[in-house]
Coordinates of C-alpha atoms in Angstrom, one line a residue:
Chain C
M2 CA -53.8 4.6 0.1
T3 CA -50.1 4.3 1.3
D4 CA -48.2 2.9 -1.8
P5 CA -46.5 -0.5 -0.5
L6 CA -43.5 -0.3 -1.6
I7 CA -42.9 3.1 0.1
S8 CA -44.3 1.7 3.1
R9 CA -41.8 -1.1 2.9
L10 CA -39.0 0.9 2.3
K11 CA -39.6 3.1 5.2
H12 CA -39.8 -0.3 7.5
L13 CA -36.7 -1.0 6.0
I14 CA -34.9 1.8 6.7
V15 CA -36.1 2.0 10.4
D16 CA -35.3 -1.3 11.1
T17 CA -31.6 -1.6 9.3
L18 CA -30.5 1.4 10.6
R19 CA -32.0 0.8 14.0
L20 CA -33.1 4.6 14.3
D21 CA -33.8 5.1 17.8
G22 CA -36.7 7.4 18.4
V23 CA -37.9 7.5 14.5
T24 CA -41.1 5.3 13.3
P25 CA -41.8 4.5 9.8
A26 CA -44.6 6.7 10.0
D27 CA -42.5 10.0 11.0
I28 CA -40.2 9.8 7.6
D29 CA -41.5 12.2 5.0
E30 CA -40.8 10.5 1.5
S31 CA -40.1 13.5 -0.3
A32 CA -37.2 14.6 2.3
P33 CA -33.6 14.0 1.8
L34 CA -32.4 10.8 3.1
I35 CA -28.4 12.0 3.6
G36 CA -27.5 15.0 5.4
S37 CA -30.7 16.9 6.1
G38 CA -34.1 15.5 6.8
L39 CA -33.3 11.9 8.1
A40 CA -29.7 12.8 8.4
L41 CA -28.2 9.6 7.6
D42 CA -24.3 9.4 7.1
S43 CA -22.6 7.6 4.8
I44 CA -22.1 4.5 6.9
D45 CA -25.5 4.6 7.1
A46 CA -26.0 4.7 3.5
L47 CA -23.6 2.0 3.0
E48 CA -25.5 -0.6 5.1
L49 CA -28.5 0.8 3.4
V50 CA -27.6 0.0 0.0
V51 CA -25.8 -3.7 1.1
K52 CA -29.9 -4.0 2.4
I53 CA -31.8 -2.7 -0.8
E54 CA -29.5 -4.8 -3.1
K55 CA -30.1 -8.0 -1.3
E56 CA -33.8 -7.1 -0.4
F57 CA -34.8 -6.6 -4.4
G58 CA -32.3 -8.6 -5.9
I59 CA -31.1 -5.3 -7.6
K60 CA -27.5 -3.8 -8.4
I61 CA -26.7 -0.3 -7.2
G62 CA -23.5 0.6 -10.4
S63 CA -21.6 3.3 -8.5
S64 CA -21.8 6.0 -5.7
E65 CA -23.2 8.3 -8.0
E66 CA -26.0 6.0 -8.8
S67 CA -26.3 5.2 -5.1
R68 CA -26.9 9.0 -4.2
Q69 CA -29.3 9.3 -6.6
A70 CA -31.4 6.3 -5.6
L71 CA -30.8 7.4 -1.8
A72 CA -31.8 11.0 -2.6
S73 CA -35.2 10.2 -0.8
I74 CA -37.8 7.4 -0.2
N75 CA -39.4 8.6 -3.5
S76 CA -36.3 8.3 -5.8
L77 CA -35.6 5.0 -4.2
A78 CA -38.8 3.8 -4.9
S79 CA -38.7 5.2 -8.4
F80 CA -35.2 3.3 -8.6
I81 CA -36.2 0.1 -7.5
R82 CA -39.2 0.0 -9.3
A83 CA -37.1 1.2 -12.5
R84 CA -34.7 -2.2 -11.9
T85 CA -37.1 -4.7 -10.9
A86 CA -39.7 -3.5 -14.0
G87 CA -40.0 -6.2 -17.0
Chain K
M12 CA -9.4 21.6 12.4
A13 CA -5.5 20.6 12.8
G14 CA -2.6 20.8 11.0
S15 CA 1.2 19.3 11.3
N16 CA 3.7 20.4 9.6
A17 CA 7.5 19.8 9.5
S18 CA 9.8 22.4 8.0
G19 CA 13.2 21.1 7.9
K20 CA 15.2 19.3 5.5
V21 CA 16.1 15.4 5.7
F22 CA 17.7 13.5 2.9
L23 CA 16.3 10.1 1.3
K24 CA 19.8 8.0 1.1
A25 CA 17.3 5.4 -0.2
C26 CA 13.9 4.6 -1.4
E27 CA 12.3 2.0 -3.5
C28 CA 9.0 0.5 -4.1
L29 CA 6.9 -2.5 -4.9
T30 CA 4.1 -2.6 -7.8
P31 CA 3.3 -5.5 -10.0
F32 CA 5.3 -4.0 -12.4
G33 CA 8.2 -4.7 -10.6
Q34 CA 10.3 -2.0 -8.5
S35 CA 10.8 2.1 -9.1
A36 CA 12.4 1.6 -12.4
E37 CA 10.3 -0.9 -14.2
T38 CA 7.0 0.8 -12.9
L39 CA 8.3 4.3 -14.3
A40 CA 9.2 2.6 -17.5
A41 CA 5.3 1.2 -17.9
L42 CA 3.8 4.2 -16.6
L43 CA 6.0 6.0 -19.2
R44 CA 4.5 3.7 -22.2
G45 CA 1.1 4.4 -20.4
E46 CA 0.6 1.2 -19.7
R47 CA -2.4 -0.2 -17.0
A48 CA -1.5 -2.7 -14.2
M49 CA -5.1 -3.2 -13.2
Q50 CA -7.1 -6.0 -14.6
L51 CA -10.7 -6.6 -14.1
R52 CA -10.8 -9.4 -11.5
S53 CA -13.8 -11.2 -9.1
V54 CA -14.2 -8.7 -6.3
L55 CA -14.2 -11.7 -4.0
G56 CA -11.3 -13.7 -5.2
R57 CA -12.5 -17.6 -5.2
E58 CA -15.7 -16.5 -4.4
G59 CA -16.5 -14.6 -7.2
G60 CA -18.6 -11.6 -7.4
D61 CA -18.4 -8.8 -9.5
A62 CA -15.3 -7.7 -11.7
V63 CA -13.7 -4.7 -10.8
P64 CA -10.1 -3.3 -11.6
I65 CA -7.2 -4.9 -9.3
A66 CA -3.5 -5.1 -9.8
L67 CA -2.0 -8.0 -8.0
L68 CA 1.6 -8.6 -7.8
P69 CA 2.6 -11.3 -10.5
G70 CA 1.4 -14.8 -9.3
R71 CA -0.3 -13.4 -6.4
V72 CA -4.1 -14.3 -6.1
L73 CA -6.3 -12.1 -4.0
D74 CA -7.1 -14.6 -1.9
E75 CA -5.4 -15.1 2.1
T76 CA -3.0 -17.5 2.5
A77 CA -1.1 -18.3 5.7
P78 CA 1.9 -17.2 5.9
P79 CA 0.9 -14.7 3.8
S80 CA 2.1 -14.6 0.1
W81 CA 3.7 -11.1 0.2
M82 CA 6.2 -12.2 2.8
E83 CA 9.0 -12.8 0.0
P84 CA 8.4 -10.2 -2.3
V85 CA 9.1 -8.0 1.0
R86 CA 12.0 -9.7 2.3
K87 CA 13.3 -9.1 -1.4
L88 CA 12.3 -5.4 -1.8
L89 CA 13.9 -4.8 1.5
A90 CA 17.0 -6.7 0.8
P91 CA 19.2 -3.9 0.0
V92 CA 18.9 -1.9 3.4
N93 CA 17.7 -4.6 6.0
A94 CA 21.1 -5.8 6.4
A95 CA 21.9 -2.6 8.3
G96 CA 20.5 -3.3 11.7
W97 CA 17.2 -2.0 11.9
G98 CA 15.0 -1.2 15.0
T99 CA 17.4 -0.2 17.4
A100 CA 17.4 3.4 19.6
R101 CA 19.7 4.8 16.7
R102 CA 17.9 3.5 13.6
P103 CA 14.0 3.2 14.5
V104 CA 11.5 1.4 12.3
F105 CA 8.4 3.1 11.3
V106 CA 5.8 0.8 10.0
T107 CA 2.6 1.6 8.2
S108 CA -0.2 0.4 6.3
S109 CA -4.1 0.7 6.3
N110 CA -4.2 -2.9 6.0
F111 CA -1.9 -5.3 7.7
G112 CA -3.1 -8.5 8.0
A113 CA -7.0 -7.4 7.9
G114 CA -7.5 -10.2 5.2
N115 CA -6.0 -12.6 7.3
M116 CA -8.6 -11.8 10.5
H117 CA -11.2 -11.9 7.9
A118 CA -9.8 -15.8 6.5
F119 CA -9.9 -16.6 10.2
R120 CA -13.7 -15.4 10.8
R121 CA -14.5 -17.3 7.6
S122 CA -12.7 -20.6 8.5
G123 CA -12.2 -20.9 11.6
D124 CA -8.0 -21.6 10.8
E125 CA -6.3 -20.1 13.6
A126 CA -3.0 -20.5 11.7
H127 CA -4.6 -16.8 10.2
M128 CA -4.4 -15.1 13.4
K129 CA -0.7 -14.5 13.5
Y130 CA -1.0 -12.1 10.9
G131 CA -4.5 -10.6 11.2
A132 CA -4.2 -8.1 14.1
L133 CA -2.0 -5.2 13.6
V134 CA 0.4 -5.9 16.2
N135 CA 0.3 -9.4 15.3
C136 CA 1.1 -9.0 12.1
V137 CA 3.6 -6.3 12.3
E138 CA 5.6 -8.2 15.1
W139 CA 5.7 -11.3 12.5
L140 CA 7.4 -8.7 9.9
R141 CA 9.6 -8.0 13.0
E142 CA 10.5 -11.1 13.4
Q143 CA 11.0 -12.5 9.9
L144 CA 13.3 -9.0 9.1
G145 CA 15.6 -9.6 11.8
W146 CA 14.5 -5.6 13.0
Q147 CA 15.0 -5.1 17.1
Q148 CA 12.3 -3.8 19.6
N149 CA 12.1 -0.2 18.3
V150 CA 9.6 -0.4 15.8
T151 CA 6.7 2.4 15.7
I152 CA 3.4 1.5 14.0
F153 CA 1.2 4.3 12.5
S154 CA -2.0 4.2 10.5
H155 CA -4.2 6.8 9.3
A156 CA -5.8 5.5 6.1
C157 CA -4.3 6.7 3.2
V158 CA -1.9 9.1 4.2
S159 CA -0.8 6.1 6.8
A160 CA 3.0 6.3 4.7
H161 CA 3.1 10.1 4.8
L162 CA 2.3 10.0 8.5
G163 CA 5.4 7.6 9.0
L164 CA 7.5 9.7 6.7
L165 CA 6.5 13.1 9.1
Q166 CA 7.1 11.5 12.3
A167 CA 10.5 9.7 10.9
S168 CA 11.4 13.2 9.6
R169 CA 11.2 14.6 12.9
V170 CA 13.2 12.0 14.7
V171 CA 15.9 12.6 12.3
E172 CA 15.8 16.3 12.2
A173 CA 15.9 16.4 16.0
G174 CA 19.2 14.5 16.3
L175 CA 16.9 11.1 17.9
A176 CA 18.3 8.9 15.3
D177 CA 20.9 8.8 13.0
E178 CA 19.0 6.9 10.5
A179 CA 15.3 6.0 10.2
L180 CA 13.4 3.4 8.0
V181 CA 10.0 4.1 7.1
F182 CA 8.3 1.0 5.7
S183 CA 4.6 0.9 4.5
F184 CA 2.7 -2.2 3.0
D185 CA -0.6 -2.9 1.6
F186 CA -1.6 -5.7 -0.4
L187 CA -5.1 -6.6 -1.2
S188 CA -7.3 -9.0 0.1
P189 CA -11.2 -10.0 -0.5
F190 CA -12.1 -8.5 2.8
V191 CA -10.5 -4.8 1.4
S192 CA -12.2 -4.6 -2.1
G193 CA -15.3 -6.0 -0.9
G194 CA -15.4 -3.2 1.9
F195 CA -14.6 -0.9 -1.3
H196 CA -16.9 -2.1 -3.7
A197 CA -19.8 -2.2 -0.8
L198 CA -18.9 1.3 -0.8
K199 CA -19.9 1.3 -5.0
I200 CA -16.2 3.5 -5.4
L201 CA -15.1 0.4 -6.4
N202 CA -17.1 -0.8 -9.4
A203 CA -16.6 -2.0 -13.2
D204 CA -15.1 1.0 -14.7
F205 CA -11.3 1.5 -14.6
P206 CA -10.5 4.9 -12.9
A207 CA -9.9 8.1 -14.7
P208 CA -8.3 10.3 -12.4
Y209 CA -9.2 13.6 -12.8
M210 CA -11.5 13.3 -15.5
N211 CA -14.8 15.2 -15.5
R212 CA -17.5 12.3 -16.5
A213 CA -20.4 11.2 -15.2
T214 CA -19.5 8.4 -12.7
G215 CA -16.1 7.8 -10.5
S216 CA -14.6 5.1 -9.7
I217 CA -11.3 3.4 -8.3
G218 CA -9.1 0.5 -8.5
L219 CA -6.8 -1.2 -6.0
G220 CA -3.6 -2.3 -6.3
D221 CA -1.1 -4.4 -4.1
G222 CA 1.7 -2.0 -3.2
A223 CA 5.0 -2.0 -0.5
G224 CA 7.9 0.8 -0.7
Y225 CA 10.3 2.2 1.9
A226 CA 12.7 5.2 2.5
V227 CA 15.6 5.6 4.5
L228 CA 15.8 9.1 5.6
T229 CA 18.8 10.5 7.3
R230 CA 20.4 14.4 7.8
T231 CA 23.4 13.9 5.9
K232 CA 24.1 13.3 2.3
G233 CA 21.4 11.4 0.0
D234 CA 20.2 12.0 -4.0
F235 CA 17.0 13.6 -3.1
S236 CA 15.7 15.5 -0.3
I237 CA 12.4 16.1 1.5
S238 CA 12.7 20.0 2.3
A239 CA 8.6 20.5 3.4
Q240 CA 6.1 18.3 4.9
S241 CA 2.1 19.5 5.8
M242 CA -0.1 17.3 7.4
Y243 CA -3.9 18.3 7.6
N244 CA -6.7 17.3 9.3
E245 CA -10.4 18.6 8.7
M246 CA -12.3 16.9 11.4
H247 CA -15.4 18.0 9.6
H248 CA -16.7 14.8 9.0
F249 CA -15.9 11.3 9.7
T250 CA -15.9 9.7 6.2
A251 CA -16.5 13.0 3.6
N252 CA -14.4 16.0 3.2
Q253 CA -15.7 19.9 3.7
P254 CA -17.1 20.6 0.6
D255 CA -15.6 23.4 -0.7
G256 CA -12.6 21.5 -0.9
A257 CA -10.6 24.2 1.8
G258 CA -9.2 20.8 3.4
F259 CA -6.8 20.3 0.0
E260 CA -6.2 24.1 0.2
A261 CA -5.1 24.2 3.8
C262 CA -2.6 21.4 3.8
L263 CA -1.1 22.8 0.5
A264 CA -0.8 26.0 2.0
P265 CA 2.6 25.7 4.2
I266 CA 4.6 23.8 1.1
A267 CA 3.5 26.3 -1.3
A268 CA 4.3 29.4 1.1
Q269 CA 8.2 27.5 1.2
L270 CA 8.4 27.1 -2.7
A271 CA 10.3 30.6 -2.8
G272 CA 9.6 30.5 -6.6
R273 CA 10.9 27.0 -7.2
R274 CA 9.1 25.3 -10.3
V275 CA 7.7 22.2 -9.4
W276 CA 5.2 19.6 -11.0
L277 CA 2.6 18.0 -8.9
K278 CA 2.0 14.3 -8.4
G279 CA -1.6 14.1 -6.8
H280 CA -3.7 11.5 -4.8
G281 CA -6.2 11.0 -7.9
T282 CA -7.9 7.9 -7.5
G283 CA -10.4 8.3 -9.4
T284 CA -13.6 9.5 -7.8
L285 CA -15.2 13.0 -8.5
D286 CA -15.7 15.2 -5.8
A287 CA -12.4 14.5 -4.4
G288 CA -10.6 14.8 -7.6
R289 CA -12.3 18.1 -8.5
M290 CA -11.6 19.5 -5.3
E291 CA -8.0 17.9 -5.0
S292 CA -7.6 19.4 -8.9
G293 CA -8.7 22.9 -7.8
A294 CA -6.6 23.1 -4.6
F295 CA -3.4 22.7 -6.8
A296 CA -4.5 25.0 -9.2
K297 CA -5.1 27.6 -6.8
A298 CA -1.9 27.0 -5.0
F299 CA 0.2 26.2 -7.8
P300 CA -0.9 27.9 -10.8
G301 CA 0.0 26.4 -14.4
A302 CA 2.1 23.5 -12.8
P303 CA 1.3 20.2 -14.0
L304 CA -0.6 17.7 -12.3
V305 CA -0.6 13.9 -12.8
G306 CA -1.9 11.1 -11.1
W307 CA -0.9 7.5 -11.2
K308 CA -3.7 5.5 -9.6
G309 CA -5.2 4.9 -13.0
S310 CA -2.4 2.4 -13.7
L311 CA -1.4 0.5 -10.3
G312 CA -4.5 1.2 -8.9
H313 CA -5.1 2.7 -4.9
T314 CA -2.3 1.2 -2.9
L315 CA -4.1 2.5 0.0
G316 CA -2.1 3.3 3.3
S317 CA 1.1 2.6 1.3
C318 CA 0.6 4.9 -1.9
G319 CA 2.4 7.7 -0.5
L320 CA 5.4 6.1 -0.3
V321 CA 5.0 3.9 -3.6
E322 CA 4.5 7.1 -5.4
L323 CA 7.6 8.8 -3.4
A324 CA 9.8 6.1 -4.9
I325 CA 8.5 6.5 -8.8
A326 CA 8.5 10.3 -8.1
S327 CA 12.3 10.1 -7.3
A328 CA 12.9 7.6 -9.9
A329 CA 11.3 10.1 -12.5
L330 CA 13.0 13.1 -11.4
R331 CA 16.3 10.5 -11.7
S332 CA 15.2 10.1 -15.2
G333 CA 14.0 13.4 -16.2
R334 CA 10.6 11.9 -17.8
T335 CA 7.2 12.3 -15.5
P336 CA 4.7 10.0 -16.8
G337 CA 0.9 11.5 -17.8
T338 CA -2.3 10.8 -15.7
I339 CA -2.8 7.1 -17.3
G340 CA -6.5 6.2 -17.6
S341 CA -7.7 9.5 -17.6
G342 CA -9.0 11.7 -20.7
A343 CA -10.8 15.0 -21.9
P344 CA -12.2 16.8 -19.9
T345 CA -10.4 16.9 -17.1
F346 CA -11.0 19.5 -14.1
T347 CA -8.4 21.7 -14.8
A348 CA -6.4 22.4 -17.1
E349 CA -3.1 21.7 -15.4
V350 CA -4.0 18.0 -15.6
A351 CA -0.9 16.5 -17.7
L352 CA -2.6 13.2 -19.7
E353 CA 1.0 12.8 -21.3
P354 CA 4.4 12.5 -19.9
F355 CA 6.5 15.3 -20.2
A356 CA 10.3 16.4 -19.6
N357 CA 10.6 17.6 -15.6
D358 CA 14.5 18.7 -15.8
K359 CA 13.4 22.4 -16.1
F360 CA 11.3 21.6 -12.9
D361 CA 13.3 21.8 -9.6
G362 CA 11.0 19.3 -7.8
V363 CA 7.9 17.9 -7.2
I364 CA 5.0 17.7 -4.5
C365 CA 3.8 14.6 -3.6
A366 CA 0.6 14.4 -1.8
S367 CA -2.2 12.2 -0.7
N368 CA -5.6 12.5 0.9
A369 CA -7.8 10.1 2.5
F370 CA -11.2 9.3 4.3
G371 CA -12.2 11.5 7.0
G372 CA -10.8 15.1 5.2
A373 CA -7.0 13.8 6.2
H374 CA -4.5 15.5 3.8
A375 CA -0.8 15.2 3.5
A376 CA 2.0 16.4 1.1
L377 CA 5.6 16.9 0.9
L378 CA 8.0 18.9 -1.3
L379 CA 10.9 16.3 -2.9
S380 CA 13.4 17.6 -4.8
H381 CA 17.2 16.9 -6.0
A382 CA 19.8 17.4 -2.8

């Protein structure tokens, strides 16, 4: 069964970044988001961070934290869970 | 990849800057004392937001005004050289910035107040500045992110060296606004931490600062000379550096080739970001082994497109005084052993290499020495 957060994040990425020809189902949750994998660039990352902060009400504190969170869909989900837990 | 070099010699007839500490002499004195100009301020000015390190001119607020609150300080800064009649065929002006009036454009979008548009667009802003300062029409605008001032210096040097002008005025100004600080904050490189240039730590951060500066270049005598300039654009990625640091090295190579045994100290870009700090300090250590490296953005913040001129004026003041400020805000461990944390005497050195770097792998460096 698909993790609802993972599914939500995939949709959010496709919608926010308006990825042509990519559907949520095409995204491998363990593949890198930046560079290889989905091949997002730094401007995509900026848009994504702003959207995630707004959507989940969390703060990403530094570019290093941003890079860590955006390593993959799985790491992004873990990051969000850790920040929204409790 | 693209490079651009000038190997001729031009003189600095005058060179001055404006920072939150004052002009170059006051700024140098504050840096030698290890003072930090930045304070934690709301990133969006009166609209609030996270507290981030920002350095503003005394009495200035981050929020935009119409007319801009920076005009009077700029007028005072330029007063000693502005009576000479600039903007003519033989006395051109080169204006550089990475902001111009971007904050006013943002203010117009938010408020609908058309008064802001006079300063908001790049050409409008410089035209207004030209009228305010009484310059004629020979005013050229350059903007290339954080190497903007270096680009203006290089082009002005070429014009002067070629005999196309008697003197050239290079003027750069970058004053902060919520638009600019908010943008860097969204990138997460402007965060709650004060910058620690070249320090090997877990999280990087920059700070931002108001700044302006000018240089009058001539072919004849001045106290200081610029005897080599280099600019290099990696063309690797539109925001990122080539990961192996080759772009930093490529920019420094033409300067190193012209040193001919002269001893130099190094004024680096050193914003406080980790990747660029590591690559920059590594490239310096490779090209100029043992030469002490300092960066001043841990105090002044990053003055963006103007940093090359602001820090050139401070480096000139340091050469004049014989003392070089250390890398304020930083600490051990540093990326390389050459990073100087404390002030040092520079009278045994023959000059200083001043470098700046920008988004998208753009690099610039010049050699400044006593004439």
